[in-house]
mmCIF file of C-alpha atoms in Angstrom:
data_model
loop_
_atom_site.group_PDB
_atom_site.id
_atom_site.type_symbol
_atom_site.label_atom_id
_atom_site.label_comp_id
_atom_site.label_asym_id
_atom_site.label_seq_id
_atom_site.Cartn_x
_atom_site.Cartn_y
_atom_site.Cartn_z
ATOM 1 C CA MET A 1097 -29.474 99.189 90.993
ATOM 2 C CA LEU A 1098 -31.618 102.245 90.692
ATOM 3 C CA HIS A 1099 -33.870 102.158 87.625
ATOM 4 C CA ARG A 1100 -37.163 103.888 86.868
ATOM 5 C CA GLY A 1101 -37.630 104.960 90.476
ATOM 6 C CA TYR A 1102 -37.002 101.558 92.077
ATOM 7 C CA ASP A 1103 -33.808 100.657 93.884
ATOM 8 C CA ILE A 1104 -33.037 96.931 94.152
ATOM 9 C CA TRP A 1105 -29.929 95.676 95.936
ATOM 10 C CA ILE A 1106 -28.431 92.625 97.633
ATOM 11 C CA THR A 1107 -26.829 92.696 101.081
ATOM 12 C CA ASP A 1108 -24.402 90.184 102.509
ATOM 13 C CA ASP A 1109 -24.927 88.304 105.770
ATOM 14 C CA GLU A 1110 -23.582 91.294 107.712
ATOM 15 C CA GLY A 1111 -26.096 93.703 106.146
ATOM 16 C CA ARG A 1112 -23.610 95.446 103.835
ATOM 17 C CA ARG A 1113 -24.765 96.383 100.359
ATOM 18 C CA MET A 1114 -22.912 94.228 97.830
ATOM 19 C CA PRO A 1115 -21.106 96.014 94.995
ATOM 20 C CA GLU A 1116 -22.755 95.923 91.568
ATOM 21 C CA TYR A 1117 -20.629 95.499 88.481
ATOM 22 C CA LYS A 1118 -21.281 96.092 84.803
ATOM 23 C CA MET A 1119 -24.832 97.411 85.196
ATOM 24 C CA GLU A 1120 -26.574 97.716 81.853
ATOM 25 C CA VAL A 1121 -30.054 98.113 80.425
ATOM 26 C CA GLU A 1122 -31.173 95.027 78.513
ATOM 27 C CA GLY A 1123 -33.938 94.463 76.000
ATOM 28 C CA HIS A 1124 -35.560 96.741 73.481
ATOM 29 C CA ASN A 1125 -38.013 98.462 75.858
ATOM 30 C CA GLY A 1126 -35.521 99.667 78.486
ATOM 31 C CA LYS A 1127 -37.430 98.051 81.347
ATOM 32 C CA THR A 1128 -34.839 95.407 82.242
ATOM 33 C CA VAL A 1129 -31.559 96.114 84.022
ATOM 34 C CA ALA A 1130 -28.837 93.603 84.861
ATOM 35 C CA CYS A 1131 -25.603 93.559 86.813
ATOM 36 C CA TYR A 1132 -23.164 91.191 88.479
ATOM 37 C CA ILE A 1133 -22.534 90.850 92.198
ATOM 38 C CA PRO A 1134 -19.815 88.874 93.989
ATOM 39 C CA SER A 1135 -20.866 85.599 95.566
ATOM 40 C CA GLU A 1136 -19.102 83.309 97.999
ATOM 41 C CA SER A 1137 -20.197 79.777 98.886
ATOM 42 C CA GLY A 1138 -21.759 79.543 102.315
ATOM 43 C CA LYS A 1139 -22.560 83.256 102.601
ATOM 44 C CA ARG A 1140 -26.152 84.298 103.262
ATOM 45 C CA PHE A 1141 -27.730 87.242 101.490
ATOM 46 C CA ALA A 1142 -30.937 89.280 101.416
ATOM 47 C CA ILE A 1143 -32.797 91.043 98.603
ATOM 48 C CA HIS A 1144 -33.841 94.654 99.309
ATOM 49 C CA TRP A 1145 -35.999 97.191 97.485
ATOM 50 C CA LYS A 1146 -37.119 100.813 97.809
ATOM 51 C CA ASP A 1147 -39.815 102.663 95.852
ATOM 52 C CA TYR A 1148 -38.848 106.267 95.097
ATOM 53 C CA ASN A 1149 -41.755 106.817 92.664
ATOM 54 C CA GLY A 1150 -44.468 107.040 95.275
ATOM 55 C CA LEU A 1151 -47.170 106.476 92.685
ATOM 56 C CA HIS A 1152 -48.288 102.856 92.787
ATOM 57 C CA THR A 1153 -48.456 99.790 94.955
ATOM 58 C CA SER A 1154 -46.116 97.221 93.420
ATOM 59 C CA SER A 1155 -45.562 93.503 93.546
ATOM 60 C CA MET A 1156 -41.911 92.597 94.081
ATOM 61 C CA SER A 1157 -41.591 89.126 92.617
ATOM 62 C CA MET A 1158 -38.207 87.478 93.124
ATOM 63 C CA VAL A 1159 -36.971 84.471 91.157
ATOM 64 C CA VAL A 1160 -33.819 82.720 92.368
ATOM 65 C CA ASP A 1161 -31.978 80.280 90.066
ATOM 66 C CA GLY A 1162 -34.948 80.448 87.698
ATOM 67 C CA THR A 1163 -37.069 78.127 89.844
ATOM 68 C CA HIS A 1164 -37.748 79.514 93.310
ATOM 69 C CA ARG A 1165 -40.347 82.316 93.200
ATOM 70 C CA VAL A 1166 -41.201 84.484 96.205
ATOM 71 C CA GLY A 1167 -42.904 87.834 96.467
ATOM 72 C CA ASN A 1168 -43.839 90.815 98.564
ATOM 73 C CA VAL A 1169 -46.010 93.891 98.172
ATOM 74 C CA CYS A 1170 -44.399 97.332 98.231
ATOM 75 C CA ARG A 1171 -46.602 100.364 98.991
ATOM 76 C CA PRO A 1172 -45.776 103.771 97.447
ATOM 77 C CA ASN A 1173 -42.561 105.268 98.915
ATOM 78 C CA ASP A 1174 -42.049 102.119 100.978
ATOM 79 C CA HIS A 1175 -39.137 99.685 101.224
ATOM 80 C CA GLY A 1176 -38.650 96.083 102.217
ATOM 81 C CA HIS A 1177 -36.439 93.044 102.065
ATOM 82 C CA ARG A 1178 -36.589 89.276 101.728
ATOM 83 C CA ILE A 1179 -34.139 87.049 103.630
ATOM 84 C CA GLY A 1180 -35.299 83.712 102.258
ATOM 85 C CA ILE A 1181 -38.234 81.455 101.475
ATOM 86 C CA ARG A 1182 -40.985 80.702 103.979
ATOM 87 C CA THR A 1183 -41.196 76.956 104.403
ATOM 88 C CA ASP A 1184 -43.202 75.397 107.241
ATOM 89 C CA HIS A 1185 -44.690 78.326 109.119
ATOM 90 C CA ALA A 1186 -45.492 81.888 108.203
ATOM 91 C CA GLU A 1187 -42.577 83.199 110.304
ATOM 92 C CA VAL A 1188 -39.954 80.491 109.587
ATOM 93 C CA TYR A 1189 -37.592 81.280 106.713
ATOM 94 C CA HIS A 1190 -35.140 79.127 104.824
ATOM 95 C CA PRO A 1191 -32.444 81.811 104.316
ATOM 96 C CA PHE A 1192 -30.940 82.592 100.928
ATOM 97 C CA GLN A 1193 -27.359 81.336 100.813
ATOM 98 C CA PHE A 1194 -24.815 81.130 97.993
ATOM 99 C CA ALA A 1195 -23.569 77.619 97.254
ATOM 100 C CA ALA A 1196 -21.121 76.038 94.860
ATOM 101 C CA LEU A 1197 -22.798 74.373 91.906
ATOM 102 C CA ARG A 1198 -22.555 70.595 92.254
ATOM 103 C CA THR A 1199 -21.604 68.766 89.089
ATOM 104 C CA THR A 1200 -21.770 65.170 87.943
ATOM 105 C CA ASP A 1201 -20.525 63.180 84.951
ATOM 106 C CA ASP A 1202 -23.715 61.071 84.911
ATOM 107 C CA ASP A 1203 -25.151 61.421 81.399
ATOM 108 C CA SER A 1204 -28.718 61.068 82.687
ATOM 109 C CA ALA A 1205 -28.293 64.516 84.290
ATOM 110 C CA LEU A 1206 -28.014 65.975 80.765
ATOM 111 C CA LEU A 1207 -31.470 64.649 79.947
ATOM 112 C CA GLU A 1208 -33.050 65.698 83.258
ATOM 113 C CA THR A 1209 -31.855 69.306 83.163
ATOM 114 C CA LYS A 1210 -33.844 71.636 80.948
ATOM 115 C CA ALA A 1211 -31.869 74.153 78.885
ATOM 116 C CA HIS A 1212 -33.925 77.138 80.095
ATOM 117 C CA ALA A 1213 -33.242 76.140 83.705
ATOM 118 C CA LEU A 1214 -29.489 76.144 83.078
ATOM 119 C CA GLU A 1215 -29.647 79.679 81.685
ATOM 120 C CA LYS A 1216 -31.100 80.947 84.964
ATOM 121 C CA LEU A 1217 -28.680 79.187 87.335
ATOM 122 C CA GLY A 1218 -26.804 81.724 89.402
ATOM 123 C CA THR A 1219 -29.326 84.510 88.752
ATOM 124 C CA ILE A 1220 -31.468 86.582 91.080
ATOM 125 C CA GLU A 1221 -34.362 88.326 89.323
ATOM 126 C CA VAL A 1222 -36.655 90.938 90.813
ATOM 127 C CA ASN A 1223 -39.740 91.748 88.758
ATOM 128 C CA VAL A 1224 -41.646 94.909 89.665
ATOM 129 C CA THR A 1225 -45.316 94.991 88.618
ATOM 130 C CA ARG A 1226 -48.016 97.532 89.468
ATOM 131 C CA VAL A 1227 -50.893 96.050 91.450
ATOM 132 C CA HIS A 1228 -54.128 97.402 92.930
ATOM 133 C CA SER A 1229 -53.668 98.558 96.504
ATOM 134 C CA HIS A 1230 -56.954 96.996 97.618
ATOM 135 C CA VAL A 1231 -55.916 93.432 96.796
ATOM 136 C CA ARG A 1232 -56.572 90.940 99.617
ATOM 137 C CA ARG A 1233 -53.719 88.913 101.013
ATOM 138 C CA ALA A 1234 -53.719 85.254 100.088
ATOM 139 C CA ALA A 1235 -53.490 82.623 102.798
ATOM 140 C CA PHE A 1236 -49.996 81.396 103.601
ATOM 141 C CA ARG A 1237 -48.893 78.379 101.583
ATOM 142 C CA PRO A 1238 -45.641 76.672 102.574
ATOM 143 C CA GLN A 1239 -43.091 76.239 99.804
ATOM 144 C CA ALA A 1240 -40.648 73.425 99.271
ATOM 145 C CA PHE A 1241 -37.068 74.551 98.872
ATOM 146 C CA SER A 1242 -34.660 71.840 97.894
ATOM 147 C CA GLY A 1243 -32.054 73.955 96.132
ATOM 148 C CA VAL A 1244 -30.446 73.027 92.843
ATOM 149 C CA GLY A 1245 -29.440 69.424 92.302
ATOM 150 C CA ALA A 1246 -26.334 68.225 90.526
ATOM 151 C CA VAL A 1247 -25.804 69.558 87.010
ATOM 152 C CA HIS A 1248 -23.863 67.743 84.306
ATOM 153 C CA GLU A 1249 -20.336 69.125 84.182
ATOM 154 C CA ARG A 1250 -20.576 69.823 80.424
ATOM 155 C CA SER A 1251 -23.605 72.059 80.824
ATOM 156 C CA LYS A 1252 -22.659 74.298 83.756
ATOM 157 C CA LYS A 1253 -21.507 77.876 83.607
ATOM 158 C CA LEU A 1254 -17.863 78.400 84.506
ATOM 159 C CA GLY A 1255 -17.565 79.206 88.209
ATOM 160 C CA ALA A 1256 -21.326 79.325 88.699
ATOM 161 C CA HIS A 1257 -22.923 79.561 92.086
ATOM 162 C CA CYS A 1258 -26.498 78.776 92.924
ATOM 163 C CA VAL A 1259 -28.712 79.297 95.961
ATOM 164 C CA THR A 1260 -29.285 76.699 98.619
#
């Protein structure tokens, strides 16, 4: 999706750009854009970006399934991609992969799952924010990545996928 000088797209595990469907501007300020992409359980994907503005250094903050947050810096007129979440070492990634949403009929799962978390299941968000170019890099901190647990069958989206 190309919006306000930033191009954000998802590629499949073979590096092909995935088609985007029903792209539309959301919200009252025109800063948010959304679309749908096809997903298939077991397929890996990567998130890509390109800055065509050339004016500012930006933070590319990605949120997967509403819970897993990762980020990168993008210099003016630069591009980049993210293939997953760094876990144990700075160079070891847990790759992004589509997975079928597991469901359960256990009623305790209804109480454990927060409503706002359910709204974000199956979503990939990329937030672009201007940052100062002289910001120092933070030390690497490993992240846990356990994926999405089982969701009560009455609260899932029809045909939803998540990331594992």
